[in-house]
């Protein structure tokens, strides 16, 4: 991409503290790029869509004749959004003729708000449903640039409400009293990449927050949570580990060339880039679900913003020892999300520091009256490590093997947190 394409926002020095004083004007508007940059960005996104569309068509026909094992049990269409089918996964042990209900996880696919497909996470959704005994419902949304912000959020809102109201689905619609005496549901919502942004954004809407069984937790997996900081600045917050096999050892971050195109496609000119619905990093804790899960990958320019949000939520609740890391700090342990050294054995997640003590840069879990936060940094892993199609696209025998094992470990950790801490099962 041309260098000028990245200059579409007002320059700023990013602050580790998203809670400014009442007198401070924190508005940061999306600016229109020069004409040549517009043409370049438009060519890029429509070129990507043009390449992907026939590949999806071929994949669809291939799966029609040779259905993969990870297909959903049901694909439903709701009148509120007939062009956006929803995919539903029952656990393999579930008897669909029974009246039993299930704790439910809603998932949202990624793709930079522009190019993802609801089919992309079928393998993850099937594996999580089967391994954790949870009903998984994959929600859909319209894509930019034809459907810019905030269209996707309101697509997800109406589909989430429609599925919650669908009595034919075995969603556990009961509530329970948590230890603080507050009623909670046994539902949660999770998103990958741009879907992580959308999961935290749709959770802020009043219709969702005030629903009787609104999600008790929102989980962002390598989410794109702060659109106010340029990709060039974010590159300074991730480690590069050239000793690892390609692609993990690459000296570039593949997202850096895509983010300007995705931002141009999704964000309207003049919109505040710190709007909590656009950049949920800035969302007040009171507008988010009681529990927030933030999962990131170490070899990813997006990881630092998830780490900052996790630390901010813990700090705001008065948890000792938490400060929001400064992305411009001279201290690499604060500026870099993770470690510049290879910190884990193949297939292992690193949660300890050099002295063998728990390292909160990689993992922590805090609870308080009525809620909590979970942070997990998947060590030595790339953005999209848990997606079968992304793994195959990136290649690298060692990278694929490592990611497959870490995906299973991450799923078990997430399932344990949801069932034991969030849903009290």
mmCIF file of C-alpha atoms in Angstrom:
data_model
loop_
_atom_site.group_PDB
_atom_site.id
_atom_site.type_symbol
_atom_site.label_atom_id
_atom_site.label_comp_id
_atom_site.label_asym_id
_atom_site.label_seq_id
_atom_site.Cartn_x
_atom_site.Cartn_y
_atom_site.Cartn_z
ATOM 1 C CA UNK A 1 0.000 0.000 0.000
ATOM 2 C CA UNK A 2 1.230 3.570 -0.625
ATOM 3 C CA UNK A 3 2.650 5.270 2.441
ATOM 4 C CA UNK A 4 0.037 8.015 2.188
ATOM 5 C CA UNK A 5 -2.743 5.474 2.587
ATOM 6 C CA UNK A 6 -1.987 5.137 6.278
ATOM 7 C CA UNK A 7 -2.422 8.869 6.922
ATOM 8 C CA UNK A 8 -6.209 8.799 7.313
ATOM 9 C CA UNK A 9 -6.396 9.761 10.973
ATOM 10 C CA UNK A 10 -5.294 12.739 13.019
ATOM 11 C CA UNK A 11 -1.846 11.938 14.502
ATOM 12 C CA UNK A 12 -1.790 11.513 18.239
ATOM 13 C CA UNK A 13 0.309 10.231 21.067
ATOM 14 C CA UNK A 14 -1.587 7.183 22.339
ATOM 15 C CA UNK A 15 -2.399 7.268 26.009
ATOM 16 C CA UNK A 16 -2.447 4.230 28.261
ATOM 17 C CA UNK A 17 -5.382 5.764 30.132
ATOM 18 C CA UNK A 18 -8.686 5.763 28.195
ATOM 19 C CA UNK A 19 -10.521 7.773 30.849
ATOM 20 C CA UNK A 20 -9.769 11.478 30.208
ATOM 21 C CA UNK A 21 -10.980 14.372 32.313
ATOM 22 C CA UNK A 22 -14.400 15.862 31.648
ATOM 23 C CA UNK A 23 -12.827 19.072 30.256
ATOM 24 C CA UNK A 24 -10.599 17.284 27.739
ATOM 25 C CA UNK A 25 -11.850 16.945 24.168
ATOM 26 C CA UNK A 26 -10.827 13.438 23.116
ATOM 27 C CA UNK A 27 -12.600 13.367 19.760
ATOM 28 C CA UNK A 28 -10.406 11.941 17.010
ATOM 29 C CA UNK A 29 -12.050 12.130 13.593
ATOM 30 C CA UNK A 30 -11.466 9.811 10.658
ATOM 31 C CA UNK A 31 -10.132 11.981 7.846
ATOM 32 C CA UNK A 32 -10.648 11.430 4.133
ATOM 33 C CA UNK A 33 -7.399 10.402 2.392
ATOM 34 C CA UNK A 34 -6.172 11.993 -0.856
ATOM 35 C CA UNK A 35 -7.883 10.930 -4.067
ATOM 36 C CA UNK A 36 -5.062 8.637 -5.196
ATOM 37 C CA UNK A 37 -5.087 6.893 -1.834
ATOM 38 C CA UNK A 38 -8.840 6.407 -2.101
ATOM 39 C CA UNK A 39 -8.388 4.772 -5.487
ATOM 40 C CA UNK A 40 -5.613 2.556 -4.155
ATOM 41 C CA UNK A 41 -7.612 1.510 -1.102
ATOM 42 C CA UNK A 42 -10.736 0.844 -3.163
ATOM 43 C CA UNK A 43 -8.735 -1.233 -5.631
ATOM 44 C CA UNK A 44 -7.230 -3.213 -2.777
ATOM 45 C CA UNK A 45 -10.490 -4.126 -1.035
ATOM 46 C CA UNK A 46 -12.460 -4.894 -4.178
ATOM 47 C CA UNK A 47 -9.500 -6.839 -5.527
ATOM 48 C CA UNK A 48 -9.445 -8.931 -2.351
ATOM 49 C CA UNK A 49 -13.171 -9.526 -2.599
ATOM 50 C CA UNK A 50 -12.816 -10.426 -6.269
ATOM 51 C CA UNK A 51 -10.196 -13.061 -5.493
ATOM 52 C CA UNK A 52 -12.009 -14.491 -2.465
ATOM 53 C CA UNK A 53 -15.499 -14.753 -4.012
ATOM 54 C CA UNK A 54 -14.708 -17.523 -6.522
ATOM 55 C CA UNK A 55 -12.699 -19.398 -3.890
ATOM 56 C CA UNK A 56 -15.717 -19.362 -1.564
ATOM 57 C CA UNK A 57 -17.930 -20.512 -4.456
ATOM 58 C CA UNK A 58 -15.623 -23.438 -5.173
ATOM 59 C CA UNK A 59 -15.406 -24.306 -1.477
ATOM 60 C CA UNK A 60 -19.180 -24.275 -1.232
ATOM 61 C CA UNK A 61 -19.591 -26.746 -4.078
ATOM 62 C CA UNK A 62 -16.794 -28.964 -2.765
ATOM 63 C CA UNK A 63 -18.441 -29.120 0.654
ATOM 64 C CA UNK A 64 -21.828 -29.802 -0.946
ATOM 65 C CA UNK A 65 -20.513 -32.971 -2.569
ATOM 66 C CA UNK A 66 -18.033 -33.864 0.197
ATOM 67 C CA UNK A 67 -19.424 -32.473 3.484
ATOM 68 C CA UNK A 68 -16.703 -31.912 6.099
ATOM 69 C CA UNK A 69 -17.063 -33.418 9.543
ATOM 70 C CA UNK A 70 -17.324 -29.987 11.172
ATOM 71 C CA UNK A 71 -20.631 -28.911 9.622
ATOM 72 C CA UNK A 72 -23.322 -27.310 11.798
ATOM 73 C CA UNK A 73 -26.388 -29.282 12.833
ATOM 74 C CA UNK A 74 -28.738 -26.525 11.673
ATOM 75 C CA UNK A 75 -28.514 -23.472 9.443
ATOM 76 C CA UNK A 76 -31.366 -21.091 10.255
ATOM 77 C CA UNK A 77 -32.704 -17.986 8.528
ATOM 78 C CA UNK A 78 -34.563 -15.350 10.511
ATOM 79 C CA UNK A 79 -36.991 -12.888 8.947
ATOM 80 C CA UNK A 80 -35.216 -9.945 10.537
ATOM 81 C CA UNK A 81 -32.119 -10.631 8.378
ATOM 82 C CA UNK A 82 -32.999 -13.252 5.731
ATOM 83 C CA UNK A 83 -29.723 -12.681 3.887
ATOM 84 C CA UNK A 84 -27.644 -13.554 6.966
ATOM 85 C CA UNK A 85 -27.993 -17.254 7.895
ATOM 86 C CA UNK A 86 -27.053 -18.415 11.384
ATOM 87 C CA UNK A 87 -25.151 -21.672 11.970
ATOM 88 C CA UNK A 88 -25.949 -23.795 15.032
ATOM 89 C CA UNK A 89 -23.751 -26.498 16.568
ATOM 90 C CA UNK A 90 -25.047 -29.015 19.134
ATOM 91 C CA UNK A 91 -22.542 -31.003 21.202
ATOM 92 C CA UNK A 92 -22.028 -34.480 19.762
ATOM 93 C CA UNK A 93 -23.396 -36.010 22.970
ATOM 94 C CA UNK A 94 -26.610 -33.975 22.897
ATOM 95 C CA UNK A 95 -29.889 -35.783 22.178
ATOM 96 C CA UNK A 96 -31.823 -33.408 19.936
ATOM 97 C CA UNK A 97 -35.103 -35.121 20.864
ATOM 98 C CA UNK A 98 -34.645 -34.261 24.549
ATOM 99 C CA UNK A 99 -35.945 -31.210 26.395
ATOM 100 C CA UNK A 100 -32.581 -30.521 28.024
ATOM 101 C CA UNK A 101 -31.149 -27.027 27.663
ATOM 102 C CA UNK A 102 -27.530 -26.009 27.194
ATOM 103 C CA UNK A 103 -25.274 -23.123 28.186
ATOM 104 C CA UNK A 104 -24.791 -21.143 24.997
ATOM 105 C CA UNK A 105 -21.866 -19.409 23.328
ATOM 106 C CA UNK A 106 -22.536 -17.031 20.438
ATOM 107 C CA UNK A 107 -19.585 -16.571 18.088
ATOM 108 C CA UNK A 108 -18.730 -13.897 15.509
ATOM 109 C CA UNK A 109 -16.235 -14.495 12.700
ATOM 110 C CA UNK A 110 -13.486 -12.078 11.720
ATOM 111 C CA UNK A 111 -12.211 -10.717 8.426
ATOM 112 C CA UNK A 112 -11.462 -7.037 9.022
ATOM 113 C CA UNK A 113 -15.205 -6.190 8.858
ATOM 114 C CA UNK A 114 -14.898 -6.789 5.100
ATOM 115 C CA UNK A 115 -13.937 -10.245 3.861
ATOM 116 C CA UNK A 116 -14.778 -12.903 6.456
ATOM 117 C CA UNK A 117 -17.403 -15.605 5.978
ATOM 118 C CA UNK A 118 -19.602 -17.258 8.603
ATOM 119 C CA UNK A 119 -18.307 -20.644 7.425
ATOM 120 C CA UNK A 120 -14.732 -19.718 8.418
ATOM 121 C CA UNK A 121 -15.019 -20.837 12.043
ATOM 122 C CA UNK A 122 -16.991 -24.062 11.595
ATOM 123 C CA UNK A 123 -14.044 -26.167 12.781
ATOM 124 C CA UNK A 124 -13.589 -24.068 15.924
ATOM 125 C CA UNK A 125 -17.315 -23.945 16.657
ATOM 126 C CA UNK A 126 -17.720 -27.698 16.205
ATOM 127 C CA UNK A 127 -14.674 -28.501 18.351
ATOM 128 C CA UNK A 128 -15.771 -26.181 21.155
ATOM 129 C CA UNK A 129 -19.351 -27.486 21.169
ATOM 130 C CA UNK A 130 -18.171 -31.097 21.293
ATOM 131 C CA UNK A 131 -15.320 -30.690 23.782
ATOM 132 C CA UNK A 132 -17.120 -28.354 26.203
ATOM 133 C CA UNK A 133 -20.717 -29.587 25.956
ATOM 134 C CA UNK A 134 -21.946 -26.137 24.940
ATOM 135 C CA UNK A 135 -24.466 -24.985 22.338
ATOM 136 C CA UNK A 136 -22.573 -22.782 19.867
ATOM 137 C CA UNK A 137 -24.447 -20.331 17.639
ATOM 138 C CA UNK A 138 -22.466 -18.542 14.920
ATOM 139 C CA UNK A 139 -23.945 -15.140 14.119
ATOM 140 C CA UNK A 140 -23.607 -13.342 10.794
ATOM 141 C CA UNK A 141 -23.287 -9.723 9.671
ATOM 142 C CA UNK A 142 -23.062 -7.546 6.561
ATOM 143 C CA UNK A 143 -19.617 -6.589 5.283
ATOM 144 C CA UNK A 144 -17.971 -3.292 4.436
ATOM 145 C CA UNK A 145 -17.502 -1.270 2.309
ATOM 146 C CA UNK A 146 -21.091 -1.861 1.122
ATOM 147 C CA UNK A 147 -22.193 -1.970 4.769
ATOM 148 C CA UNK A 148 -19.914 0.340 6.799
ATOM 149 C CA UNK A 149 -20.010 1.005 10.548
ATOM 150 C CA UNK A 150 -22.332 0.590 12.410
ATOM 151 C CA UNK A 151 -24.333 -1.778 10.150
ATOM 152 C CA UNK A 152 -22.622 -4.971 11.348
ATOM 153 C CA UNK A 153 -23.321 -4.160 15.005
ATOM 154 C CA UNK A 154 -27.049 -3.770 14.406
ATOM 155 C CA UNK A 155 -27.170 -6.895 12.236
ATOM 156 C CA UNK A 156 -25.691 -8.809 15.155
ATOM 157 C CA UNK A 157 -28.056 -7.156 17.611
ATOM 158 C CA UNK A 158 -31.225 -8.292 15.837
ATOM 159 C CA UNK A 159 -29.879 -11.789 15.143
ATOM 160 C CA UNK A 160 -28.757 -12.211 18.755
ATOM 161 C CA UNK A 161 -32.183 -11.144 20.013
ATOM 162 C CA UNK A 162 -33.933 -13.364 17.462
ATOM 163 C CA UNK A 163 -31.997 -16.450 18.509
ATOM 164 C CA UNK A 164 -32.509 -15.729 22.203
ATOM 165 C CA UNK A 165 -36.252 -15.574 21.498
ATOM 166 C CA UNK A 166 -36.261 -18.754 19.394
ATOM 167 C CA UNK A 167 -37.905 -21.357 21.635
ATOM 168 C CA UNK A 168 -36.936 -24.154 19.234
ATOM 169 C CA UNK A 169 -33.308 -23.777 20.306
ATOM 170 C CA UNK A 170 -32.214 -25.475 23.559
ATOM 171 C CA UNK A 171 -30.657 -22.322 24.997
ATOM 172 C CA UNK A 172 -30.476 -22.395 28.795
ATOM 173 C CA UNK A 173 -32.813 -19.493 29.541
ATOM 174 C CA UNK A 174 -32.567 -19.854 33.291
ATOM 175 C CA UNK A 175 -30.732 -17.388 35.482
ATOM 176 C CA UNK A 176 -28.742 -17.961 38.638
ATOM 177 C CA UNK A 177 -27.717 -15.809 41.572
ATOM 178 C CA UNK A 178 -23.976 -15.207 41.563
ATOM 179 C CA UNK A 179 -22.095 -14.930 44.894
ATOM 180 C CA UNK A 180 -22.882 -11.212 45.018
ATOM 181 C CA UNK A 181 -26.624 -11.894 44.680
ATOM 182 C CA UNK A 182 -26.960 -10.647 41.095
ATOM 183 C CA UNK A 183 -28.898 -12.637 38.505
ATOM 184 C CA UNK A 184 -26.734 -13.924 35.644
ATOM 185 C CA UNK A 185 -27.438 -15.869 32.481
ATOM 186 C CA UNK A 186 -25.665 -18.904 31.105
ATOM 187 C CA UNK A 187 -24.932 -17.290 27.760
ATOM 188 C CA UNK A 188 -21.767 -15.629 26.461
ATOM 189 C CA UNK A 189 -20.598 -14.006 23.232
ATOM 190 C CA UNK A 190 -17.192 -14.388 21.583
ATOM 191 C CA UNK A 191 -15.576 -12.963 18.473
ATOM 192 C CA UNK A 192 -12.379 -13.460 16.501
ATOM 193 C CA UNK A 193 -10.282 -10.502 15.274
ATOM 194 C CA UNK A 194 -12.805 -7.943 13.926
ATOM 195 C CA UNK A 195 -15.427 -10.226 15.445
ATOM 196 C CA UNK A 196 -13.856 -9.586 18.850
ATOM 197 C CA UNK A 197 -14.468 -5.893 18.276
ATOM 198 C CA UNK A 198 -18.075 -6.621 17.317
ATOM 199 C CA UNK A 199 -18.661 -8.921 20.311
ATOM 200 C CA UNK A 200 -17.657 -6.149 22.737
ATOM 201 C CA UNK A 201 -19.554 -3.537 20.715
ATOM 202 C CA UNK A 202 -22.906 -5.300 20.390
ATOM 203 C CA UNK A 203 -22.731 -6.143 24.113
ATOM 204 C CA UNK A 204 -22.899 -2.410 24.889
ATOM 205 C CA UNK A 205 -26.269 -1.859 23.185
ATOM 206 C CA UNK A 206 -29.142 -1.245 25.640
ATOM 207 C CA UNK A 207 -31.356 -3.910 24.046
ATOM 208 C CA UNK A 208 -28.649 -6.502 24.711
ATOM 209 C CA UNK A 209 -27.531 -5.266 28.133
ATOM 210 C CA UNK A 210 -31.103 -5.118 29.418
ATOM 211 C CA UNK A 211 -32.195 -8.498 28.060
ATOM 212 C CA UNK A 212 -33.204 -11.008 30.728
ATOM 213 C CA UNK A 213 -30.545 -13.458 29.571
ATOM 214 C CA UNK A 214 -28.007 -11.024 28.156
ATOM 215 C CA UNK A 215 -24.528 -12.529 27.752
ATOM 216 C CA UNK A 216 -22.807 -12.847 31.105
ATOM 217 C CA UNK A 217 -19.441 -12.623 29.356
ATOM 218 C CA UNK A 218 -17.955 -11.156 26.208
ATOM 219 C CA UNK A 219 -14.729 -12.668 24.887
ATOM 220 C CA UNK A 220 -12.409 -11.094 22.335
ATOM 221 C CA UNK A 221 -9.937 -13.442 20.627
ATOM 222 C CA UNK A 222 -7.037 -11.466 19.068
ATOM 223 C CA UNK A 223 -9.527 -8.608 18.723
ATOM 224 C CA UNK A 224 -9.112 -5.331 16.860
ATOM 225 C CA UNK A 225 -10.190 -3.107 19.733
ATOM 226 C CA UNK A 226 -8.596 0.312 19.183
ATOM 227 C CA UNK A 227 -8.981 1.880 15.731
ATOM 228 C CA UNK A 228 -7.572 5.210 16.917
ATOM 229 C CA UNK A 229 -3.931 4.070 16.737
ATOM 230 C CA UNK A 230 -2.204 3.489 13.400
ATOM 231 C CA UNK A 231 -0.784 0.131 12.392
ATOM 232 C CA UNK A 232 2.702 1.666 12.238
ATOM 233 C CA UNK A 233 2.529 2.600 15.925
ATOM 234 C CA UNK A 234 1.178 -0.825 16.841
ATOM 235 C CA UNK A 235 4.095 -2.551 15.145
ATOM 236 C CA UNK A 236 6.297 -1.121 17.889
ATOM 237 C CA UNK A 237 4.314 -3.071 20.501
ATOM 238 C CA UNK A 238 4.834 -6.627 19.243
ATOM 239 C CA UNK A 239 7.932 -8.824 19.401
ATOM 240 C CA UNK A 240 9.560 -10.290 16.298
ATOM 241 C CA UNK A 241 11.197 -13.675 16.833
ATOM 242 C CA UNK A 242 13.358 -14.469 13.838
ATOM 243 C CA UNK A 243 14.647 -17.683 15.424
ATOM 244 C CA UNK A 244 11.243 -19.276 14.903
ATOM 245 C CA UNK A 245 10.348 -21.011 11.662
ATOM 246 C CA UNK A 246 8.564 -18.961 8.994
ATOM 247 C CA UNK A 247 5.878 -17.592 9.168
ATOM 248 C CA UNK A 248 6.228 -17.040 12.926
ATOM 249 C CA UNK A 249 9.791 -15.869 12.387
ATOM 250 C CA UNK A 250 8.860 -13.341 9.704
ATOM 251 C CA UNK A 251 10.162 -9.792 10.174
ATOM 252 C CA UNK A 252 6.828 -8.389 8.957
ATOM 253 C CA UNK A 253 3.297 -8.500 10.330
ATOM 254 C CA UNK A 254 0.821 -9.450 7.624
ATOM 255 C CA UNK A 255 -1.957 -7.366 9.156
ATOM 256 C CA UNK A 256 -0.048 -4.110 8.728
ATOM 257 C CA UNK A 257 -0.773 -3.966 4.984
ATOM 258 C CA UNK A 258 -4.454 -4.857 5.432
ATOM 259 C CA UNK A 259 -5.497 -2.553 8.274
ATOM 260 C CA UNK A 260 -5.511 0.714 6.239
ATOM 261 C CA UNK A 261 -7.783 -0.937 3.659
ATOM 262 C CA UNK A 262 -10.119 -2.393 6.254
ATOM 263 C CA UNK A 263 -10.327 0.919 8.136
ATOM 264 C CA UNK A 264 -11.061 2.869 4.951
ATOM 265 C CA UNK A 265 -13.801 0.400 4.049
ATOM 266 C CA UNK A 266 -15.460 0.222 7.472
ATOM 267 C CA UNK A 267 -15.156 3.634 9.142
ATOM 268 C CA UNK A 268 -17.148 6.604 7.743
ATOM 269 C CA UNK A 269 -15.248 9.848 7.224
ATOM 270 C CA UNK A 270 -15.654 12.201 10.156
ATOM 271 C CA UNK A 271 -16.507 9.516 12.681
ATOM 272 C CA UNK A 272 -14.870 9.603 16.107
ATOM 273 C CA UNK A 273 -12.271 6.840 16.189
ATOM 274 C CA UNK A 274 -12.612 6.692 19.981
ATOM 275 C CA UNK A 275 -16.336 5.937 19.833
ATOM 276 C CA UNK A 276 -16.702 2.920 22.187
ATOM 277 C CA UNK A 277 -18.910 1.145 19.650
ATOM 278 C CA UNK A 278 -16.175 1.503 17.021
ATOM 279 C CA UNK A 279 -13.188 1.073 19.364
ATOM 280 C CA UNK A 280 -14.461 -0.924 22.364
ATOM 281 C CA UNK A 281 -11.121 -0.419 24.083
ATOM 282 C CA UNK A 282 -12.660 2.910 25.185
ATOM 283 C CA UNK A 283 -15.914 1.371 26.475
ATOM 284 C CA UNK A 284 -16.796 2.148 30.090
ATOM 285 C CA UNK A 285 -16.699 -1.007 32.184
ATOM 286 C CA UNK A 286 -20.325 -0.394 33.151
ATOM 287 C CA UNK A 287 -21.393 -0.831 29.515
ATOM 288 C CA UNK A 288 -19.670 -4.197 29.084
ATOM 289 C CA UNK A 289 -20.912 -7.581 30.316
ATOM 290 C CA UNK A 290 -20.024 -8.520 33.912
ATOM 291 C CA UNK A 291 -17.186 -10.776 32.727
ATOM 292 C CA UNK A 292 -14.758 -9.918 29.948
ATOM 293 C CA UNK A 293 -12.295 -12.350 28.405
ATOM 294 C CA UNK A 294 -9.359 -11.005 26.398
ATOM 295 C CA UNK A 295 -7.290 -13.515 24.449
ATOM 296 C CA UNK A 296 -4.409 -12.358 22.252
ATOM 297 C CA UNK A 297 -1.481 -13.849 20.365
ATOM 298 C CA UNK A 298 2.059 -12.757 21.067
ATOM 299 C CA UNK A 299 3.132 -12.354 17.418
ATOM 300 C CA UNK A 300 0.362 -9.894 16.575
ATOM 301 C CA UNK A 301 0.363 -6.096 16.365
ATOM 302 C CA UNK A 302 -3.140 -6.070 17.911
ATOM 303 C CA UNK A 303 -2.152 -7.788 21.168
ATOM 304 C CA UNK A 304 -1.146 -4.723 23.196
ATOM 305 C CA UNK A 305 -4.616 -3.120 23.090
ATOM 306 C CA UNK A 306 -6.206 -6.268 24.538
ATOM 307 C CA UNK A 307 -3.572 -6.364 27.281
ATOM 308 C CA UNK A 308 -4.211 -2.699 28.100
ATOM 309 C CA UNK A 309 -7.957 -3.251 28.322
ATOM 310 C CA UNK A 310 -7.552 -6.268 30.598
ATOM 311 C CA UNK A 311 -5.248 -4.307 32.909
ATOM 312 C CA UNK A 312 -7.563 -1.286 32.880
ATOM 313 C CA UNK A 313 -10.571 -3.361 33.920
ATOM 314 C CA UNK A 314 -8.603 -4.946 36.770
ATOM 315 C CA UNK A 315 -7.202 -1.590 37.890
ATOM 316 C CA UNK A 316 -10.606 0.128 37.836
ATOM 317 C CA UNK A 317 -11.913 -2.577 40.165
ATOM 318 C CA UNK A 318 -9.150 -1.834 42.640
ATOM 319 C CA UNK A 319 -7.105 -4.959 42.075
ATOM 320 C CA UNK A 320 -3.614 -4.581 43.507
ATOM 321 C CA UNK A 321 -0.582 -4.477 41.268
ATOM 322 C CA UNK A 322 -2.307 -3.470 38.030
ATOM 323 C CA UNK A 323 -1.305 -0.491 35.929
ATOM 324 C CA UNK A 324 -2.256 0.121 32.311
ATOM 325 C CA UNK A 325 0.888 -0.544 30.228
ATOM 326 C CA UNK A 326 2.117 2.438 28.242
ATOM 327 C CA UNK A 327 2.579 1.553 24.531
ATOM 328 C CA UNK A 328 5.297 4.212 24.285
ATOM 329 C CA UNK A 329 7.244 3.262 27.398
ATOM 330 C CA UNK A 330 11.024 2.970 27.283
ATOM 331 C CA UNK A 331 10.674 -0.245 29.277
ATOM 332 C CA UNK A 332 10.247 -3.136 26.820
ATOM 333 C CA UNK A 333 8.291 -5.119 29.423
ATOM 334 C CA UNK A 334 5.644 -2.399 29.240
ATOM 335 C CA UNK A 335 5.919 -1.404 25.583
ATOM 336 C CA UNK A 336 6.116 -4.947 24.167
ATOM 337 C CA UNK A 337 3.199 -7.283 24.707
ATOM 338 C CA UNK A 338 5.011 -10.508 25.492
ATOM 339 C CA UNK A 339 8.704 -11.309 25.312
ATOM 340 C CA UNK A 340 11.292 -10.751 22.636
ATOM 341 C CA UNK A 341 12.695 -14.224 23.372
ATOM 342 C CA UNK A 342 11.087 -17.555 22.474
ATOM 343 C CA UNK A 343 9.302 -18.322 25.726
ATOM 344 C CA UNK A 344 7.500 -21.636 25.248
ATOM 345 C CA UNK A 345 8.093 -25.154 24.101
ATOM 346 C CA UNK A 346 6.124 -26.333 21.050
ATOM 347 C CA UNK A 347 2.446 -26.612 21.933
ATOM 348 C CA UNK A 348 2.845 -25.025 25.379
ATOM 349 C CA UNK A 349 1.489 -21.745 26.705
ATOM 350 C CA UNK A 350 3.932 -19.656 28.742
ATOM 351 C CA UNK A 351 2.462 -18.257 31.950
ATOM 352 C CA UNK A 352 5.640 -18.001 34.057
ATOM 353 C CA UNK A 353 8.399 -15.414 34.167
ATOM 354 C CA UNK A 354 12.150 -16.088 34.263
ATOM 355 C CA UNK A 355 12.003 -16.839 38.002
ATOM 356 C CA UNK A 356 9.180 -19.355 37.720
ATOM 357 C CA UNK A 357 6.516 -17.036 39.116
ATOM 358 C CA UNK A 358 3.232 -16.224 37.422
ATOM 359 C CA UNK A 359 3.793 -13.655 34.656
ATOM 360 C CA UNK A 360 0.806 -11.331 34.298
ATOM 361 C CA UNK A 361 2.047 -10.236 30.890
ATOM 362 C CA UNK A 362 0.906 -13.654 29.654
ATOM 363 C CA UNK A 363 -2.023 -14.568 31.865
ATOM 364 C CA UNK A 364 -4.122 -13.460 34.781
ATOM 365 C CA UNK A 365 -7.640 -13.927 36.035
ATOM 366 C CA UNK A 366 -9.319 -11.554 38.460
ATOM 367 C CA UNK A 367 -12.805 -11.587 39.920
ATOM 368 C CA UNK A 368 -14.742 -9.047 41.953
ATOM 369 C CA UNK A 369 -18.275 -8.576 43.183
ATOM 370 C CA UNK A 370 -20.475 -9.169 40.160
ATOM 371 C CA UNK A 371 -17.829 -9.793 37.509
ATOM 372 C CA UNK A 372 -14.256 -10.368 36.465
ATOM 373 C CA UNK A 373 -11.670 -10.365 33.695
ATOM 374 C CA UNK A 374 -9.525 -13.071 32.130
ATOM 375 C CA UNK A 375 -6.367 -12.281 30.149
ATOM 376 C CA UNK A 376 -4.432 -14.844 28.138
ATOM 377 C CA UNK A 377 -1.554 -14.166 25.738
ATOM 378 C CA UNK A 378 -0.905 -17.223 23.577
ATOM 379 C CA UNK A 379 2.877 -17.314 23.440
ATOM 380 C CA UNK A 380 4.843 -17.596 20.180
ATOM 381 C CA UNK A 381 1.608 -17.699 18.159
ATOM 382 C CA UNK A 382 0.277 -15.709 15.222
ATOM 383 C CA UNK A 383 -3.016 -13.928 14.664
ATOM 384 C CA UNK A 384 -5.515 -16.563 13.533
ATOM 385 C CA UNK A 385 -3.539 -19.485 14.989
ATOM 386 C CA UNK A 386 -6.757 -21.327 15.936
ATOM 387 C CA UNK A 387 -8.355 -21.082 12.472
ATOM 388 C CA UNK A 388 -7.751 -24.089 10.237
ATOM 389 C CA UNK A 389 -7.968 -22.111 6.996
ATOM 390 C CA UNK A 390 -5.578 -19.381 8.159
ATOM 391 C CA UNK A 391 -3.092 -22.014 9.364
ATOM 392 C CA UNK A 392 -3.137 -23.710 5.971
ATOM 393 C CA UNK A 393 -2.779 -20.385 4.176
ATOM 394 C CA UNK A 394 0.237 -19.314 6.243
ATOM 395 C CA UNK A 395 1.919 -22.716 6.137
ATOM 396 C CA UNK A 396 4.985 -23.809 8.078
ATOM 397 C CA UNK A 397 4.989 -27.385 9.397
ATOM 398 C CA UNK A 398 6.191 -26.456 12.888
ATOM 399 C CA UNK A 399 3.880 -23.438 13.051
ATOM 400 C CA UNK A 400 0.823 -25.525 12.140
ATOM 401 C CA UNK A 401 1.634 -28.289 14.613
ATOM 402 C CA UNK A 402 2.267 -25.787 17.403
ATOM 403 C CA UNK A 403 -0.976 -23.913 16.653
ATOM 404 C CA UNK A 404 -3.088 -27.060 16.626
ATOM 405 C CA UNK A 405 -1.970 -28.055 20.111
ATOM 406 C CA UNK A 406 -2.282 -24.533 21.485
ATOM 407 C CA UNK A 407 -5.794 -24.259 20.055
ATOM 408 C CA UNK A 408 -6.917 -27.293 22.071
ATOM 409 C CA UNK A 409 -5.255 -25.949 25.245
ATOM 410 C CA UNK A 410 -6.791 -22.491 24.760
ATOM 411 C CA UNK A 411 -10.267 -23.988 24.222
ATOM 412 C CA UNK A 412 -10.027 -25.979 27.446
ATOM 413 C CA UNK A 413 -8.896 -22.915 29.414
ATOM 414 C CA UNK A 414 -11.705 -20.831 27.960
ATOM 415 C CA UNK A 415 -14.291 -23.547 28.590
ATOM 416 C CA UNK A 416 -13.148 -23.935 32.186
ATOM 417 C CA UNK A 417 -13.379 -20.181 32.815
ATOM 418 C CA UNK A 418 -16.846 -19.923 31.278
ATOM 419 C CA UNK A 419 -18.281 -22.925 33.096
ATOM 420 C CA UNK A 420 -16.639 -22.477 36.511
ATOM 421 C CA UNK A 421 -16.316 -18.694 36.860
ATOM 422 C CA UNK A 422 -18.904 -17.113 34.563
ATOM 423 C CA UNK A 423 -21.784 -19.622 34.521
ATOM 424 C CA UNK A 424 -21.140 -21.378 37.865
ATOM 425 C CA UNK A 425 -21.852 -24.820 36.422
#
